Amino acid sequence: MITGAVPLETLMHEHPGEIKAQILEADGNVVMRKTCPKHGEFEDVMSTDPAFLARIESLFFGRDFRAAEDKDVHRHGTSNIKFGRGAVLTVDLTNRCNMMCNPCFMDANQVGYVHEPTFEDTKAILDRAVSFKPRRQVIILFSGGEPTLSPYYLDAVAYAKKIGFYRILAATNGIRFAEDLEFCKAAKAAGQHGVYLQFDGVSEEKNKHRGVGNLFDVKLRAIENLAEAGIKVTLVVTIVNNLNNDGIGQIVEFAAKNIDKVQTIAFQPVSFTGRDEDISDELRKKWRYTLAGMTHDLRDQLGGHIQPLRDWFPLSSYSAFTSVMDMLQGADAPWGWSSCNCHPNCGIFTLLVVNKNTGEFKSLFEFFNYEQFMKDVAVITDTARGRKLSYAQLGMAIMRNFSAERAPEGFPISQIINLFKPSSTNSNSDRNDRMAQKTADANDTWRVLCVEGMWFQDLFNYDFRRTEMCVIPYGTQEGEISFCAYNTGVGWRQIIENMHKTAGLAEWYQENGRHKVYAAGKAVPLNTTKHSLSLPVIQAVLAEDAEEKPAFVSPYLVETPEEETVSL
Ligand code: SF4
């Protein structure tokens, strides 16, 4: 298809490379088994805890509306998104990057060409994003490569804001935001709301595999600058088994201790796409990580505070609140509320109530019966008794599902509504903005940390039933395609990037010069490494120093040897 030997229609109307698979329980795991007449047998792990997966699937909220009037947007054959509008629209601004990571899901800097849509292309993608039904709010996530390398990055942010999107974010490695506070302020002024900040752990050691000498300092500096500019931070952690899964508990502690700078963690078990598509079976088995594994590691690393079979719910359960909010705002509203009806194997979440003064946290679901609350909200939506009565019913549903005796001392029931109300157009309407007590005399103590798990698919565990209700579509020059269909072996990324290639690499460098790439241990020059963030590692080390020598190394004890800069 990339060479044109096979027409693109083949992928749209036939089913090349598709085979049946079985999902079954074997040796205490849930596995996917399939046999390809050409490549033989494959087996991979879907879940390391069958009971956990069964529970999450039983809590699935159901599919969203079937997408309508969308023929120009969804035209990708079996990979078509069929339901809903999605929750996050990813829009690539460039495939260039200023890092050279391993793993990298889209093989940045290695494909031999540059795909950098023009500003007009990007505007067309955003305009088309509001052209079909259901017409819902969606987060705009500018991505890449590294989106901040795009010469019109700030214009793209401003345009997305101008045409009515509430939440505009960047999926970034943070280098540009760490380097330049003024750039952060300009992004905020343009309408940027937040970042998905790549973050692999609370030490230089945990970030070292990405090849930048001072990457942890870069992350701390970026968080500091972004917070100062008023931009919200979500930490995005790619978890690789036997590489950084032993440090995910510390990331939760880090976020809880810095809750006014970090509001959400998105844990993403590794998916073997892009640079890792040809991974060996041996390494795949060693590095494979599942959402169930994540909930067990967090239970074990955080003293049992978060329980796998009590505190995790499918992301789709959020949609109970989308429905009631849509009902309350009425059919004439310009936008429907954002909805996240992905397949239960795709995404899960938990909510931790945090005491912002101490950093201590407790799972909300230890003292709030969320399962029953969801059912109550569905009844309130279906009975639709008008605004006043519905709000009263919501209040009663909260009261009957709240257990004051099990709640953290001093946690007021009034904060529960702040946890579930979806964000509005007002940029200060996120959960923690609503939970912050504005009046000086009120004890401004409570915040919430949202911890999510999204497990992107790869060729070894691919399931079209998941992509048809995907909530993370890519906005491309060829319509909107599920994240997993775009980045996995199906090959839509390679096809579309080649169809809309900007230039070959040599040609691009001739015209535009080379962009800097930090790799092979080279450090990013920073104005300062000073920061006001609280680091659980340092506190743990100081605590242990008081008693005995700590087992692991803190970030400032490892010196990375200076090596030759690589500029491609
Ligand atoms: S199909 Fe992939 S990108 Fe879409 S919701 Fe599922 S895991 Fe996420």
Coordinates of C-alpha atoms and ligand atoms in Angstrom, one line a residue:
M1 CA 0.0 0.0 0.0
I2 CA 2.8 2.4 0.8
T3 CA 4.4 1.8 -2.6
G4 CA 0.9 1.9 -4.2
A5 CA 1.2 -1.7 -5.4
V6 CA -1.9 -2.6 -3.4
P7 CA -4.8 -0.1 -3.4
L8 CA -5.8 1.4 0.0
E9 CA -9.4 0.2 -0.7
T10 CA -8.1 -3.3 0.1
L11 CA -7.7 -2.3 3.8
M12 CA -11.1 -0.5 3.7
H13 CA -13.2 -3.3 2.1
E14 CA -11.3 -6.6 2.6
H15 CA -9.8 -8.0 5.7
P16 CA -6.1 -8.5 5.0
G17 CA -4.1 -10.1 7.8
E18 CA -7.1 -10.5 10.1
I19 CA -7.5 -13.9 11.9
K20 CA -9.7 -15.2 14.7
A21 CA -8.3 -15.4 18.2
Q22 CA -9.4 -17.1 21.4
I23 CA -9.3 -15.5 24.8
L24 CA -9.1 -18.1 27.6
E25 CA -7.9 -18.7 31.1
A26 CA -4.6 -20.7 31.3
D27 CA -2.1 -21.2 34.1
G28 CA -3.8 -18.5 36.2
N29 CA -3.7 -15.9 33.5
V30 CA -6.1 -14.8 30.8
V31 CA -4.4 -15.3 27.5
M32 CA -5.0 -14.6 23.8
R33 CA -4.2 -17.5 21.4
K34 CA -4.3 -17.3 17.6
T35 CA -2.8 -19.2 14.7
C36 CA -1.8 -17.4 11.5
P37 CA -1.6 -19.7 8.4
K38 CA 1.5 -17.8 7.4
H39 CA 3.3 -16.9 10.7
G40 CA 2.2 -19.8 13.0
E41 CA 0.9 -19.8 16.6
F42 CA 0.9 -16.8 19.0
E43 CA 0.0 -16.6 22.6
D44 CA 0.2 -13.5 24.9
V45 CA -1.1 -12.6 28.3
M46 CA -4.2 -10.4 28.6
S47 CA -4.4 -10.4 32.4
T48 CA -2.4 -11.9 35.2
D49 CA -5.5 -11.9 37.4
P50 CA -8.7 -13.5 35.9
A51 CA -10.8 -12.4 38.8
F52 CA -9.7 -8.8 38.3
L53 CA -10.5 -8.8 34.6
A54 CA -13.9 -10.5 35.2
R55 CA -14.8 -7.8 37.8
I56 CA -13.7 -4.9 35.5
E57 CA -15.7 -6.4 32.5
S58 CA -18.8 -6.8 34.8
L59 CA -18.7 -3.1 35.6
F60 CA -18.6 -2.0 31.9
F61 CA -21.1 0.9 31.5
G62 CA -22.0 0.0 27.9
R63 CA -21.3 1.4 24.5
D64 CA -21.9 5.1 23.6
F65 CA -24.3 6.1 20.7
R66 CA -23.4 4.7 17.3
A67 CA -21.5 7.5 15.4
A68 CA -23.7 9.2 12.7
E69 CA -23.1 11.3 9.6
D70 CA -19.5 10.4 9.8
K71 CA -18.6 8.8 6.5
D72 CA -15.9 11.4 5.8
V73 CA -14.3 10.8 9.2
H74 CA -14.5 7.1 9.8
R75 CA -13.6 5.2 6.6
H76 CA -11.0 2.6 7.7
G77 CA -12.7 -0.8 7.2
T78 CA -12.5 -3.1 10.2
S79 CA -10.5 -0.5 12.1
N80 CA -13.5 1.9 11.9
I81 CA -14.5 3.6 15.2
K82 CA -18.3 2.9 15.3
F83 CA -19.4 4.2 18.6
G84 CA -19.2 7.6 20.3
R85 CA -17.0 10.6 19.7
G86 CA -14.1 9.6 21.9
A87 CA -12.6 11.5 24.9
V88 CA -9.2 12.5 23.5
L89 CA -8.5 13.5 19.9
T90 CA -4.8 13.1 19.2
V91 CA -3.4 15.4 16.5
D92 CA 0.2 15.0 15.3
L93 CA 2.0 18.2 14.5
T94 CA 5.2 16.5 13.5
N95 CA 7.0 13.1 13.5
R96 CA 10.3 14.8 14.4
C97 CA 11.5 14.6 18.0
N98 CA 14.3 16.0 20.1
M99 CA 14.8 12.7 21.9
M100 CA 15.6 9.1 20.7
C101 CA 13.8 6.9 23.2
N102 CA 13.7 3.1 23.5
P103 CA 10.8 2.2 23.6
C104 CA 9.1 4.6 21.2
F105 CA 5.6 3.6 20.0
M106 CA 6.0 5.6 16.7
D107 CA 9.7 5.2 15.9
A108 CA 10.4 9.0 15.9
N109 CA 13.5 10.2 14.0
Q110 CA 14.0 6.7 12.4
V111 CA 11.6 6.5 9.5
G112 CA 13.6 8.4 6.9
Y113 CA 11.0 11.1 6.2
V114 CA 9.3 14.0 7.8
H115 CA 5.5 14.1 8.2
E116 CA 4.7 17.6 9.3
P117 CA 1.1 18.6 8.4
T118 CA 0.7 22.3 7.5
F119 CA -1.2 24.7 9.7
E120 CA -4.0 24.5 7.1
D121 CA -4.1 20.7 7.4
T122 CA -4.3 20.9 11.2
K123 CA -7.1 23.4 11.1
A124 CA -9.0 21.2 8.6
I125 CA -8.6 18.2 11.0
L126 CA -9.9 20.3 13.9
D127 CA -12.8 21.7 11.9
R128 CA -13.8 18.2 10.8
A129 CA -13.7 17.0 14.4
V130 CA -17.0 18.8 15.1
S131 CA -18.6 17.7 11.8
F132 CA -20.4 14.5 13.0
K133 CA -22.6 13.2 15.8
P134 CA -22.6 12.8 18.8
R135 CA -21.2 16.4 19.0
R136 CA -19.4 16.1 22.3
Q137 CA -16.5 17.9 23.9
V138 CA -13.2 16.1 23.4
I139 CA -9.7 16.9 24.7
I140 CA -7.4 18.0 21.9
L141 CA -4.0 16.4 22.5
F142 CA -1.3 17.7 20.2
S143 CA 1.3 15.0 19.8
G144 CA 4.1 13.7 17.5
G145 CA 7.1 13.1 17.8
E146 CA 7.5 16.1 20.0
P147 CA 4.7 18.6 19.2
T148 CA 6.5 21.7 20.5
L149 CA 9.1 21.3 17.7
S150 CA 6.3 22.4 15.3
P151 CA 6.8 26.1 14.2
Y152 CA 3.1 26.8 14.6
Y153 CA 2.5 25.0 17.9
L154 CA 1.1 28.0 19.7
D155 CA -1.1 28.9 16.7
A156 CA -2.6 25.4 16.7
V157 CA -3.4 25.7 20.4
A158 CA -5.0 29.1 19.9
Y159 CA -7.1 27.8 16.9
A160 CA -8.4 24.7 18.8
K161 CA -9.5 27.1 21.6
K162 CA -11.1 29.5 19.2
I163 CA -13.3 26.9 17.6
G164 CA -14.7 25.8 21.0
F165 CA -12.7 23.0 22.5
Y166 CA -12.4 23.4 26.3
R167 CA -9.3 21.3 27.0
I168 CA -6.2 21.6 24.9
L169 CA -3.2 19.6 25.9
A170 CA 0.2 18.5 24.6
A171 CA 1.8 15.0 24.8
T172 CA 5.3 16.1 25.5
N173 CA 8.7 15.0 26.8
G174 CA 8.8 18.3 28.6
I175 CA 12.2 19.6 27.3
R176 CA 10.7 22.8 25.7
F177 CA 8.7 23.6 28.8
A178 CA 11.7 22.9 31.1
E179 CA 13.9 25.1 29.0
D180 CA 11.6 28.2 28.9
L181 CA 9.1 29.5 31.4
E182 CA 8.1 32.2 28.9
F183 CA 7.1 29.5 26.4
C184 CA 4.9 28.0 29.1
K185 CA 3.2 31.3 29.7
A186 CA 2.7 31.9 26.0
A187 CA 1.1 28.4 25.7
K188 CA -1.2 29.2 28.6
A189 CA -2.2 32.5 27.0
A190 CA -2.9 30.7 23.7
G191 CA -5.4 28.4 25.6
Q192 CA -3.3 25.4 26.6
H193 CA -4.9 23.7 29.6
G194 CA -2.5 20.8 30.4
V195 CA 0.2 18.4 29.4
Y196 CA 0.6 14.7 29.2
L197 CA 4.2 14.6 30.5
Q198 CA 6.2 11.5 29.7
F199 CA 7.6 10.4 33.1
D200 CA 9.1 7.0 33.9
G201 CA 10.0 7.3 37.5
V202 CA 11.1 9.4 40.5
S203 CA 14.9 9.2 39.8
E204 CA 17.4 9.7 37.1
E205 CA 17.9 6.0 37.2
K206 CA 14.3 5.3 36.2
N207 CA 14.4 7.7 33.3
K208 CA 17.9 6.8 32.1
H209 CA 16.7 4.3 29.4
R210 CA 15.5 7.2 27.3
G211 CA 19.1 8.3 26.8
V212 CA 19.1 11.9 28.1
G213 CA 21.7 12.6 30.8
N214 CA 19.6 14.7 33.1
L215 CA 16.0 13.7 32.1
F216 CA 14.7 13.7 35.7
D217 CA 15.9 17.2 36.3
V218 CA 14.2 18.2 33.0
K219 CA 10.9 16.7 34.2
L220 CA 11.1 18.5 37.6
R221 CA 11.9 21.8 35.9
A222 CA 9.1 21.3 33.4
I223 CA 6.6 20.6 36.2
E224 CA 7.8 23.6 38.1
N225 CA 7.5 26.0 35.1
L226 CA 4.1 24.5 33.9
A227 CA 2.7 24.9 37.4
E228 CA 3.9 28.5 37.6
A229 CA 2.2 29.2 34.3
G230 CA -1.0 27.5 35.5
I231 CA -0.9 24.5 33.1
K232 CA -2.1 21.2 34.6
V233 CA 0.2 18.2 34.6
T234 CA -0.7 14.6 33.9
L235 CA 2.2 12.2 34.3
V236 CA 2.3 9.6 31.5
V237 CA 4.3 6.5 32.5
T238 CA 5.1 3.7 30.1
I239 CA 5.5 0.7 32.4
V240 CA 7.8 -2.1 31.2
N241 CA 7.9 -5.2 33.3
N242 CA 11.3 -5.7 35.0
L243 CA 12.4 -2.2 34.0
N244 CA 10.4 0.4 35.9
N245 CA 7.3 -1.4 37.4
D246 CA 9.1 -1.6 40.7
G247 CA 8.9 2.2 41.0
I248 CA 5.3 3.0 40.2
G249 CA 4.3 3.3 43.8
Q250 CA 6.8 6.0 44.3
I251 CA 5.2 7.9 41.3
V252 CA 1.9 7.9 43.1
E253 CA 3.6 9.1 46.3
F254 CA 5.4 11.8 44.3
A255 CA 2.1 13.0 42.8
A256 CA 0.3 13.0 46.1
K257 CA 3.0 15.1 47.7
N258 CA 2.9 17.6 44.8
I259 CA -0.9 17.4 44.3
D260 CA -1.2 21.1 43.4
K261 CA 1.2 20.6 40.6
V262 CA 0.3 17.1 39.4
Q263 CA -3.4 16.1 39.2
T264 CA -3.4 12.8 37.3
I265 CA -1.2 9.8 36.5
A266 CA -1.8 7.8 33.3
F267 CA 0.0 4.5 33.6
Q268 CA 0.4 2.8 30.2
P269 CA 1.7 -0.8 30.2
V270 CA 4.1 -1.0 27.2
S271 CA 2.7 -2.0 23.8
F272 CA 5.1 -3.3 21.3
T273 CA 4.6 -1.0 18.3
G274 CA 6.9 1.4 16.4
R275 CA 10.5 0.8 17.4
D276 CA 9.5 -2.3 19.3
E277 CA 7.2 -4.0 16.8
D278 CA 9.8 -6.7 15.9
I279 CA 10.5 -7.6 19.5
S280 CA 11.8 -11.1 20.2
D281 CA 9.4 -13.5 21.9
E282 CA 11.8 -13.8 24.8
L283 CA 12.0 -10.1 25.4
R284 CA 8.2 -9.7 24.9
K285 CA 7.5 -12.2 27.6
K286 CA 10.0 -10.5 29.9
W287 CA 8.7 -7.0 29.3
R288 CA 5.0 -7.7 28.9
Y289 CA 3.0 -5.9 31.6
T290 CA -0.8 -5.9 32.2
L291 CA -3.3 -3.6 34.0
A292 CA -3.9 -6.4 36.6
G293 CA -0.2 -6.6 37.2
M294 CA -0.2 -2.8 37.8
T295 CA -2.9 -2.9 40.4
H296 CA -1.1 -5.7 42.2
D297 CA 2.2 -3.8 42.2
L298 CA 0.6 -0.6 43.4
R299 CA -1.1 -2.6 46.2
D300 CA 2.2 -4.1 47.3
Q301 CA 4.3 -0.9 46.9
L302 CA 1.8 1.3 48.7
G303 CA 1.2 -0.8 51.8
G304 CA -2.2 -2.2 50.6
H305 CA -3.9 1.2 50.4
I306 CA -5.2 0.5 46.9
Q307 CA -6.9 -2.9 46.5
P308 CA -7.2 -4.5 43.0
L309 CA -10.7 -5.9 43.6
R310 CA -12.2 -2.9 45.4
D311 CA -10.6 0.3 44.1
W312 CA -10.4 0.0 40.3
F313 CA -13.2 0.7 37.8
P314 CA -13.5 0.8 34.0
L315 CA -13.0 4.2 32.5
S316 CA -16.4 3.7 30.8
S317 CA -18.1 4.1 34.2
Y318 CA -17.4 7.9 34.0
S319 CA -20.1 7.9 31.3
A320 CA -22.8 7.6 34.0
F321 CA -22.0 11.2 34.8
T322 CA -21.9 12.3 31.2
S323 CA -25.4 11.0 30.7
V324 CA -26.8 12.7 33.8
M325 CA -25.0 16.0 32.9
D326 CA -26.4 15.8 29.3
M327 CA -29.9 15.2 30.7
L328 CA -29.5 18.2 33.1
Q329 CA -28.2 20.6 30.5
G330 CA -30.9 19.7 28.0
A331 CA -30.8 18.8 24.3
D332 CA -30.3 22.4 23.1
A333 CA -26.8 22.7 24.6
P334 CA -24.1 23.4 22.0
W335 CA -22.0 20.5 23.1
G336 CA -22.6 17.2 24.8
W337 CA -20.3 16.4 27.8
S338 CA -17.2 14.4 27.1
S339 CA -17.7 10.6 27.3
C340 CA -15.2 7.8 27.8
N341 CA -17.0 4.6 26.8
C342 CA -14.0 2.5 25.9
H343 CA -13.8 -1.3 26.1
P344 CA -13.2 -2.5 29.7
N345 CA -9.9 -4.1 28.6
C346 CA -8.7 -0.7 27.5
G347 CA -8.8 1.6 30.5
I348 CA -9.3 1.6 34.2
F349 CA -9.0 4.2 37.0
T350 CA -9.0 4.9 40.7
L351 CA -9.5 8.1 42.7
L352 CA -7.3 8.9 45.7
V353 CA -8.4 11.5 48.2
V354 CA -5.3 13.4 49.2
N355 CA -4.5 15.6 52.2
K356 CA -2.5 18.3 50.4
N357 CA -0.7 19.3 53.6
T358 CA 0.7 15.9 54.4
G359 CA 0.5 14.1 51.1
E360 CA -1.3 11.2 52.8
F361 CA -4.0 9.6 50.7
K362 CA -6.9 7.2 50.9
S363 CA -8.9 5.4 48.1
L364 CA -12.2 7.2 47.7
F365 CA -13.8 3.8 47.1
E366 CA -12.8 2.7 50.7
F367 CA -15.6 5.0 52.0
F368 CA -17.8 5.7 49.0
N369 CA -19.9 2.9 47.3
Y370 CA -19.2 4.0 43.8
E371 CA -20.8 0.9 42.2
Q372 CA -24.2 1.6 43.8
F373 CA -23.8 5.3 43.1
M374 CA -23.3 4.6 39.3
K375 CA -26.6 2.5 39.4
D376 CA -28.4 5.4 41.2
V377 CA -27.1 7.9 38.7
A378 CA -28.3 5.7 35.8
V379 CA -31.8 5.6 37.4
I380 CA -31.8 9.4 37.9
T381 CA -30.9 9.8 34.2
D382 CA -33.5 7.4 32.9
T383 CA -36.3 8.8 35.0
A384 CA -35.3 12.4 34.1
R385 CA -37.5 14.2 36.6
G386 CA -36.3 17.7 35.8
R387 CA -33.3 19.8 37.1
K388 CA -34.4 20.5 40.7
L389 CA -35.6 17.0 41.5
S390 CA -32.6 15.3 39.7
Y391 CA -30.1 17.4 41.7
A392 CA -32.0 16.5 44.9
Q393 CA -31.8 12.8 43.9
L394 CA -28.1 13.1 43.2
G395 CA -27.6 14.6 46.6
M396 CA -29.5 11.7 48.2
A397 CA -27.6 9.2 46.2
I398 CA -24.3 10.7 47.5
M399 CA -25.5 10.7 51.1
R400 CA -26.6 7.0 51.0
N401 CA -23.3 5.8 49.4
F402 CA -21.0 7.9 51.7
S403 CA -19.5 6.3 54.8
A404 CA -18.4 9.1 57.2
E405 CA -16.9 6.7 59.7
R406 CA -14.5 5.2 57.0
A407 CA -13.8 8.6 55.4
P408 CA -10.5 10.4 56.3
E409 CA -10.9 12.5 59.4
G410 CA -12.4 15.9 58.5
F411 CA -13.2 15.0 54.9
P412 CA -16.6 16.7 54.2
I413 CA -19.3 14.9 52.2
S414 CA -19.7 18.2 50.2
Q415 CA -16.5 17.4 48.4
I416 CA -18.0 14.3 46.7
I417 CA -20.0 16.2 44.2
N418 CA -16.8 18.1 43.2
L419 CA -15.2 14.7 42.4
F420 CA -17.7 13.6 39.8
K421 CA -19.0 16.8 38.0
P422 CA -17.3 16.9 34.6
S423 CA -15.2 19.9 33.8
S424 CA -16.8 22.9 32.1
T425 CA -15.5 25.5 29.6
N426 CA -14.0 27.4 32.5
S427 CA -10.3 26.4 32.6
N428 CA -10.4 26.4 36.4
S429 CA -13.2 23.9 36.6
D430 CA -11.2 20.7 37.1
R431 CA -11.8 18.5 40.1
N432 CA -9.0 20.0 42.2
D433 CA -10.0 23.6 41.3
R434 CA -13.5 22.8 42.6
M435 CA -12.1 21.1 45.7
A436 CA -9.8 24.0 46.6
Q437 CA -11.5 26.1 49.3
K438 CA -11.3 29.7 48.0
T439 CA -12.0 31.5 51.3
A440 CA -9.0 32.0 53.6
D441 CA -10.7 30.7 56.7
A442 CA -11.9 27.4 55.2
N443 CA -9.4 24.6 55.8
D444 CA -8.2 24.0 52.3
T445 CA -7.0 20.4 52.8
W446 CA -8.5 18.0 50.3
R447 CA -7.6 17.2 46.7
V448 CA -8.0 14.2 44.5
L449 CA -5.4 12.3 42.5
C450 CA -6.8 10.4 39.6
V451 CA -4.7 7.3 38.7
E452 CA -5.6 5.8 35.3
G453 CA -4.4 2.8 33.4
M454 CA -4.7 2.6 29.6
W455 CA -3.3 -0.4 27.9
F456 CA -2.7 0.3 24.2
Q457 CA -2.8 -2.8 22.0
D458 CA -0.2 -4.3 19.8
L459 CA -0.2 -7.1 17.2
F460 CA 0.0 -9.8 19.9
N461 CA -3.2 -8.9 21.7
Y462 CA -5.1 -6.9 19.1
D463 CA -9.0 -6.9 19.3
F464 CA -11.2 -5.0 16.8
R465 CA -14.0 -5.0 19.4
R466 CA -11.8 -2.5 21.3
T467 CA -11.0 -0.2 18.4
E468 CA -14.6 0.1 17.3
M469 CA -15.4 1.9 20.6
C470 CA -12.0 3.6 20.9
V471 CA -11.9 6.8 22.9
I472 CA -8.6 8.0 21.7
P473 CA -8.9 8.6 18.0
Y474 CA -6.1 10.3 15.9
G475 CA -7.2 13.2 13.8
T476 CA -5.4 12.7 10.5
Q477 CA -5.5 13.9 6.9
E478 CA -7.4 10.7 6.2
G479 CA -10.1 10.9 8.9
E480 CA -10.2 9.8 12.5
I481 CA -8.6 6.5 13.4
S482 CA -8.3 4.6 16.7
F483 CA -4.9 5.2 18.4
C484 CA -4.3 1.4 18.4
A485 CA -5.2 1.0 14.7
Y486 CA -3.0 4.0 13.8
N487 CA 0.1 2.8 15.8
T488 CA -0.1 -1.0 15.5
G489 CA 0.9 -3.3 12.7
V490 CA -2.4 -2.5 10.8
G491 CA -0.1 0.2 9.5
W492 CA -2.4 3.2 9.1
R493 CA 0.3 5.5 10.5
Q494 CA 2.9 4.5 7.9
I495 CA 0.3 4.6 5.1
I496 CA -1.0 8.1 5.9
E497 CA 2.3 9.6 6.8
N498 CA 3.7 8.4 3.4
M499 CA 0.6 9.6 1.6
H500 CA 1.1 13.0 3.1
K501 CA 4.9 13.0 3.5
T502 CA 6.4 16.5 3.8
A503 CA 9.9 15.6 2.7
G504 CA 12.5 13.0 2.7
L505 CA 14.9 13.5 5.6
A506 CA 17.9 14.7 3.6
E507 CA 15.7 17.1 1.7
W508 CA 14.2 18.4 5.0
Y509 CA 17.6 19.0 6.5
Q510 CA 18.8 20.8 3.4
E511 CA 15.9 23.2 3.6
N512 CA 15.4 23.5 7.4
G513 CA 18.7 22.4 9.0
R514 CA 19.0 19.6 11.6
H515 CA 16.9 19.7 14.8
K516 CA 18.8 18.9 18.1
V517 CA 18.3 15.4 19.5
Y518 CA 19.3 14.7 23.1
A519 CA 20.5 11.1 23.1
A520 CA 23.4 8.9 24.3
G521 CA 23.5 10.5 27.7
K522 CA 23.7 14.1 26.5
A523 CA 22.2 16.5 29.0
V524 CA 19.7 19.3 28.2
P525 CA 21.1 22.6 29.3
L526 CA 18.8 24.1 32.0
N527 CA 18.8 27.6 33.4
T528 CA 18.5 26.0 36.9
T529 CA 17.8 22.6 38.5
K530 CA 16.3 24.3 41.6
H531 CA 12.7 23.2 42.3
S532 CA 10.1 23.2 45.2
L533 CA 8.8 19.7 44.5
S534 CA 8.8 17.2 47.3
L535 CA 10.6 14.0 46.4
P536 CA 9.5 10.8 48.2
V537 CA 12.9 9.3 47.3
I538 CA 14.9 11.9 49.2
Q539 CA 12.5 11.7 52.2
A540 CA 12.8 7.9 52.2
V541 CA 16.6 8.2 52.0
L542 CA 16.8 10.8 54.8
A543 CA 14.4 8.6 56.9
E544 CA 16.5 5.5 56.3
D545 CA 19.8 7.4 56.8
A546 CA 18.5 8.1 60.3
E547 CA 18.1 4.3 60.7
E548 CA 20.4 2.4 58.2
K549 CA 21.9 2.7 54.7
P550 CA 19.1 2.8 52.0
A551 CA 18.7 -0.1 49.5
F552 CA 18.4 2.0 46.3
V553 CA 20.2 5.0 44.8
S554 CA 18.7 8.5 44.9
P555 CA 18.8 10.6 41.7
Y556 CA 21.7 12.9 42.7
L557 CA 24.2 10.1 43.4
V558 CA 24.5 8.8 39.8
E559 CA 26.9 10.8 37.5
T560 CA 26.2 10.0 33.8
P561 CA 29.5 10.0 31.8
E562 CA 29.7 12.9 29.3
E563 CA 29.4 11.4 25.7
E564 CA 29.6 12.9 22.2
T565 CA 26.3 14.8 21.1
V566 CA 24.4 13.0 18.3
S567 CA 22.7 15.5 15.9
L568 CA 21.0 13.8 13.0
Ligands
SF4_1 S1 -8.5 0.9 21.3 FE1 -6.5 1.5 22.1 S2 -6.5 3.7 22.2 FE2 -8.6 3.1 21.9 S3 -9.4 3.1 24.0 FE3 -8.7 1.0 23.5 S4 -6.6 0.9 24.2 FE4 -7.2 3.0 24.1

